[in-house]
Coordinates of N, CA and C in Angstrom, one line a residue:
M16 N 205.7 68.8 -56.3 CA 207.1 68.9 -56.7 C 207.6 67.4 -56.9
Y17 N 208.4 67.2 -58.0 CA 209.0 65.9 -58.3 C 210.5 66.0 -58.2
H18 N 211.1 64.9 -57.9 CA 212.5 64.8 -57.7 C 213.1 63.8 -58.7
Y19 N 214.2 64.2 -59.4 CA 214.8 63.3 -60.3 C 216.3 63.4 -60.2
K20 N 217.0 62.3 -60.5 CA 218.5 62.4 -60.7 C 218.7 62.9 -62.1
A21 N 219.7 63.6 -62.3 CA 220.0 64.1 -63.7 C 221.5 64.4 -63.8
K22 N 221.9 64.4 -65.1 CA 223.3 64.9 -65.4 C 223.1 66.1 -66.3
I23 N 223.8 67.2 -65.9 CA 223.7 68.4 -66.7 C 224.7 68.3 -67.9
I24 N 224.2 68.4 -69.1 CA 225.0 68.2 -70.3 C 225.3 69.5 -71.1
A25 N 224.5 70.5 -70.7 CA 224.8 71.8 -71.4 C 224.2 72.9 -70.5
V26 N 224.9 74.1 -70.5 CA 224.5 75.3 -69.8 C 224.4 76.4 -70.8
Y27 N 223.2 76.8 -71.2 CA 223.1 77.8 -72.2 C 223.4 79.2 -71.7
D28 N 222.8 79.5 -70.5 CA 223.0 80.8 -69.9 C 222.9 80.6 -68.4
G29 N 222.8 81.6 -67.6 CA 222.7 81.5 -66.1 C 221.5 80.9 -65.6
D30 N 220.4 80.8 -66.4 CA 219.2 80.2 -65.9 C 218.5 79.2 -66.8
T31 N 219.3 78.7 -67.8 CA 218.8 77.6 -68.7 C 219.8 76.6 -69.0
V32 N 219.4 75.3 -68.7 CA 220.4 74.2 -68.9 C 219.7 73.1 -69.6
T33 N 220.5 72.1 -70.1 CA 220.0 70.9 -70.7 C 220.5 69.8 -69.8
A34 N 219.6 68.8 -69.5 CA 219.9 67.7 -68.6 C 219.4 66.4 -69.2
L35 N 220.2 65.4 -68.9 CA 219.7 64.0 -69.1 C 219.0 63.6 -67.8
V36 N 217.7 63.5 -67.8 CA 217.0 63.3 -66.6 C 216.6 61.8 -66.5
D37 N 216.9 61.2 -65.3 CA 216.7 59.8 -65.0 C 215.2 59.7 -64.6
L38 N 214.4 59.1 -65.5 CA 213.0 58.9 -65.3 C 212.6 57.6 -64.6
G39 N 213.6 56.8 -64.3 CA 213.4 55.5 -63.7 C 213.3 54.4 -64.7
F40 N 213.5 53.2 -64.2 CA 213.4 52.0 -65.1 C 214.3 52.1 -66.3
L41 N 215.6 52.5 -66.0 CA 216.6 52.6 -67.0 C 216.2 53.6 -68.2
H42 N 215.4 54.5 -68.0 CA 214.9 55.4 -69.0 C 215.4 56.9 -68.7
T43 N 216.1 57.5 -69.6 CA 216.5 58.9 -69.4 C 216.0 59.7 -70.6
Q44 N 215.8 61.0 -70.3 CA 215.3 61.9 -71.4 C 216.0 63.2 -71.3
E45 N 216.4 63.7 -72.4 CA 217.1 65.0 -72.5 C 216.0 66.0 -72.4
M46 N 216.2 67.0 -71.5 CA 215.2 68.0 -71.3 C 215.9 69.4 -71.1
K47 N 215.3 70.4 -71.6 CA 215.7 71.8 -71.3 C 215.0 72.2 -70.1
L48 N 215.8 72.8 -69.2 CA 215.2 73.3 -67.9 C 215.5 74.8 -67.7
R49 N 214.5 75.4 -67.2 CA 214.6 76.8 -66.8 C 214.7 76.8 -65.2
L50 N 215.7 77.5 -64.7 CA 215.8 77.5 -63.2 C 214.7 78.3 -62.6
Y51 N 213.9 77.7 -61.8 CA 212.7 78.2 -61.2 C 213.0 79.4 -60.3
G52 N 212.3 80.5 -60.4 CA 212.3 81.5 -59.4 C 213.4 82.5 -59.5
I53 N 214.3 82.4 -60.6 CA 215.4 83.3 -60.7 C 215.5 83.8 -62.2
N54 N 216.2 84.9 -62.3 CA 216.5 85.4 -63.6 C 218.0 85.9 -63.6
T55 N 218.7 85.6 -64.7 CA 220.1 86.1 -64.8 C 220.2 87.0 -66.0
P56 N 221.2 87.8 -66.0 CA 221.4 88.7 -67.2 C 221.5 87.9 -68.5
E57 N 221.1 88.5 -69.6 CA 221.1 87.8 -70.9 C 222.6 87.8 -71.4
I58 N 222.9 86.8 -72.2 CA 224.2 86.7 -72.8 C 224.4 87.4 -74.1
R59 N 223.3 88.2 -74.4 CA 223.3 89.1 -75.6 C 222.9 90.5 -75.2
G60 N 223.2 91.4 -75.9 CA 222.8 92.8 -75.6 C 223.6 93.5 -74.6
E61 N 222.9 94.4 -73.9 CA 223.6 95.3 -72.9 C 224.1 94.5 -71.7
E62 N 223.4 93.4 -71.4 CA 223.8 92.7 -70.2 C 224.9 91.6 -70.5
K63 N 225.4 91.5 -71.7 CA 226.2 90.4 -72.1 C 227.4 90.1 -71.2
E64 N 228.1 91.1 -70.7 CA 229.2 90.8 -69.8 C 228.8 90.1 -68.6
Q65 N 227.8 90.6 -67.9 CA 227.3 90.0 -66.7 C 226.6 88.6 -67.0
G66 N 226.0 88.5 -68.1 CA 225.4 87.2 -68.5 C 226.4 86.1 -68.7
I67 N 227.5 86.5 -69.4 CA 228.5 85.5 -69.6 C 229.2 85.0 -68.2
I68 N 229.3 86.0 -67.3 CA 229.9 85.6 -66.0 C 228.9 84.7 -65.3
A69 N 227.6 85.0 -65.3 CA 226.6 84.1 -64.6 C 226.6 82.7 -65.3
R70 N 226.7 82.7 -66.6 CA 226.7 81.4 -67.4 C 227.9 80.6 -67.0
D71 N 229.1 81.2 -67.0 CA 230.3 80.5 -66.7 C 230.4 80.0 -65.3
I72 N 229.9 80.8 -64.3 CA 229.8 80.3 -62.9 C 228.9 79.0 -62.8
L73 N 227.8 79.1 -63.5 CA 226.8 77.9 -63.5 C 227.5 76.7 -64.1
R74 N 228.2 77.0 -65.3 CA 228.9 75.9 -65.9 C 229.9 75.2 -65.0
E75 N 230.7 76.1 -64.3 CA 231.7 75.5 -63.4 C 231.1 74.7 -62.3
M76 N 229.9 75.1 -61.8 CA 229.3 74.4 -60.7 C 228.7 73.1 -61.1
I77 N 228.0 73.0 -62.3 CA 227.1 71.9 -62.5 C 227.4 71.1 -63.8
L78 N 228.1 71.7 -64.8 CA 228.2 71.0 -66.1 C 228.9 69.7 -65.9
D79 N 228.4 68.6 -66.5 CA 228.9 67.3 -66.5 C 228.8 66.7 -65.1
K80 N 228.0 67.2 -64.2 CA 227.9 66.7 -62.9 C 226.5 66.0 -62.7
E81 N 226.4 65.1 -61.7 CA 225.2 64.5 -61.3 C 224.5 65.4 -60.3
V82 N 223.3 65.7 -60.5 CA 222.5 66.7 -59.6 C 221.1 66.1 -59.4
Q83 N 220.4 66.7 -58.5 CA 219.0 66.4 -58.2 C 218.2 67.5 -58.8
I84 N 217.1 67.2 -59.5 CA 216.2 68.1 -60.1 C 214.9 68.1 -59.3
R85 N 214.5 69.3 -58.9 CA 213.2 69.4 -58.2 C 212.3 70.2 -59.2
S86 N 211.4 69.4 -59.9 CA 210.6 70.1 -60.9 C 209.2 70.3 -60.4
Y87 N 208.5 71.1 -61.1 CA 207.1 71.5 -60.7 C 206.2 70.9 -61.7
K88 N 205.2 70.0 -61.2 CA 204.4 69.2 -62.1 C 203.8 70.1 -63.2
D89 N 204.0 69.6 -64.4 CA 203.4 70.2 -65.6 C 203.6 71.7 -65.8
K90 N 204.6 72.2 -65.1 CA 204.8 73.7 -65.1 C 206.0 74.0 -66.1
Q91 N 205.7 74.7 -67.1 CA 206.7 75.1 -68.1 C 206.7 76.6 -68.3
G92 N 207.9 77.1 -68.6 CA 208.0 78.5 -68.9 C 207.4 78.8 -70.3
K93 N 207.5 80.1 -70.6 CA 206.9 80.5 -71.9 C 207.6 79.9 -73.1
Y94 N 208.8 79.4 -73.0 CA 209.5 78.8 -74.1 C 209.5 77.3 -74.0
G95 N 208.6 76.7 -73.2 CA 208.4 75.3 -73.2 C 209.4 74.5 -72.3
R96 N 210.2 75.2 -71.6 CA 211.2 74.6 -70.7 C 210.6 74.2 -69.4
Y97 N 210.9 73.1 -68.9 CA 210.4 72.7 -67.6 C 211.1 73.6 -66.5
L98 N 210.3 74.0 -65.5 CA 210.8 74.8 -64.4 C 211.4 73.9 -63.3
A99 N 212.6 74.2 -62.8 CA 213.2 73.3 -61.8 C 214.2 74.0 -60.9
N100 N 214.3 73.5 -59.7 CA 215.4 73.8 -58.9 C 216.5 72.8 -59.0
I101 N 217.7 73.1 -59.0 CA 218.8 72.2 -59.2 C 219.5 72.1 -57.9
M102 N 219.7 70.9 -57.4 CA 220.3 70.6 -56.1 C 221.7 69.9 -56.4
L103 N 222.7 70.5 -55.9 CA 224.1 69.9 -56.0 C 224.4 69.5 -54.5
G104 N 224.2 68.3 -54.2 CA 224.3 67.8 -52.8 C 223.2 68.5 -52.0
D105 N 223.5 69.2 -51.0 CA 222.6 70.0 -50.1 C 222.4 71.4 -50.6
L106 N 223.1 71.8 -51.6 CA 223.1 73.2 -52.1 C 222.0 73.4 -53.2
D107 N 221.1 74.3 -52.9 CA 220.1 74.7 -53.9 C 220.8 75.8 -54.8
V108 N 221.2 75.4 -56.0 CA 221.9 76.2 -57.0 C 221.1 77.5 -57.3
N109 N 219.8 77.4 -57.4 CA 219.0 78.6 -57.7 C 219.2 79.6 -56.6
I110 N 219.1 79.2 -55.4 CA 219.2 80.2 -54.3 C 220.6 80.7 -54.2
W111 N 221.6 79.8 -54.4 CA 223.0 80.2 -54.4 C 223.3 81.3 -55.4
L112 N 222.8 81.2 -56.6 CA 223.0 82.2 -57.6 C 222.4 83.6 -57.2
V113 N 221.3 83.6 -56.5 CA 220.7 84.8 -56.0 C 221.5 85.4 -54.9
D114 N 221.8 84.5 -53.9 CA 222.6 84.9 -52.7 C 224.0 85.5 -53.1
N115 N 224.5 85.1 -54.2 CA 225.9 85.5 -54.6 C 225.9 86.5 -55.7
G116 N 224.7 87.1 -56.0 CA 224.6 88.2 -56.9 C 224.7 87.9 -58.4
Y117 N 224.5 86.7 -58.7 CA 224.5 86.3 -60.2 C 223.1 86.3 -60.8
A118 N 222.1 86.3 -59.9 CA 220.7 86.2 -60.4 C 219.9 87.1 -59.4
T119 N 218.7 87.4 -59.9 CA 217.7 88.0 -59.1 C 216.5 87.1 -59.0
E120 N 215.7 87.3 -57.9 CA 214.4 86.5 -57.8 C 213.5 86.9 -58.9
Y121 N 212.8 85.9 -59.4 CA 211.9 86.2 -60.5 C 210.8 85.1 -60.5
M122 N 209.6 85.6 -60.3 CA 208.5 84.6 -60.4 C 207.8 84.7 -61.7
L123 N 207.7 83.5 -62.4 CA 207.1 83.5 -63.7 C 205.6 83.6 -63.7

């Protein structure tokens, strides 16, 4: 597992974000991240209402904030997004979403 500082610059849905990841030596890279181990309702289709709620909660929590990313070496989801846990201080956002009913556990 790798740890990086990052700033969340976009939240697509409840389990997909875009971050500016600090790779060290004054180098940052924009990366799409899939929140590891969880699944949230989709923002389209039958789950739309719950999906928008999950997305908006996540936006409120982390958008435009500095966070810690815990990524899994060379592990990407089926859409090429890196898999990561997002830490906001001591709070694991992935676990918080599950514990508060906005996401379910999901192993890729």
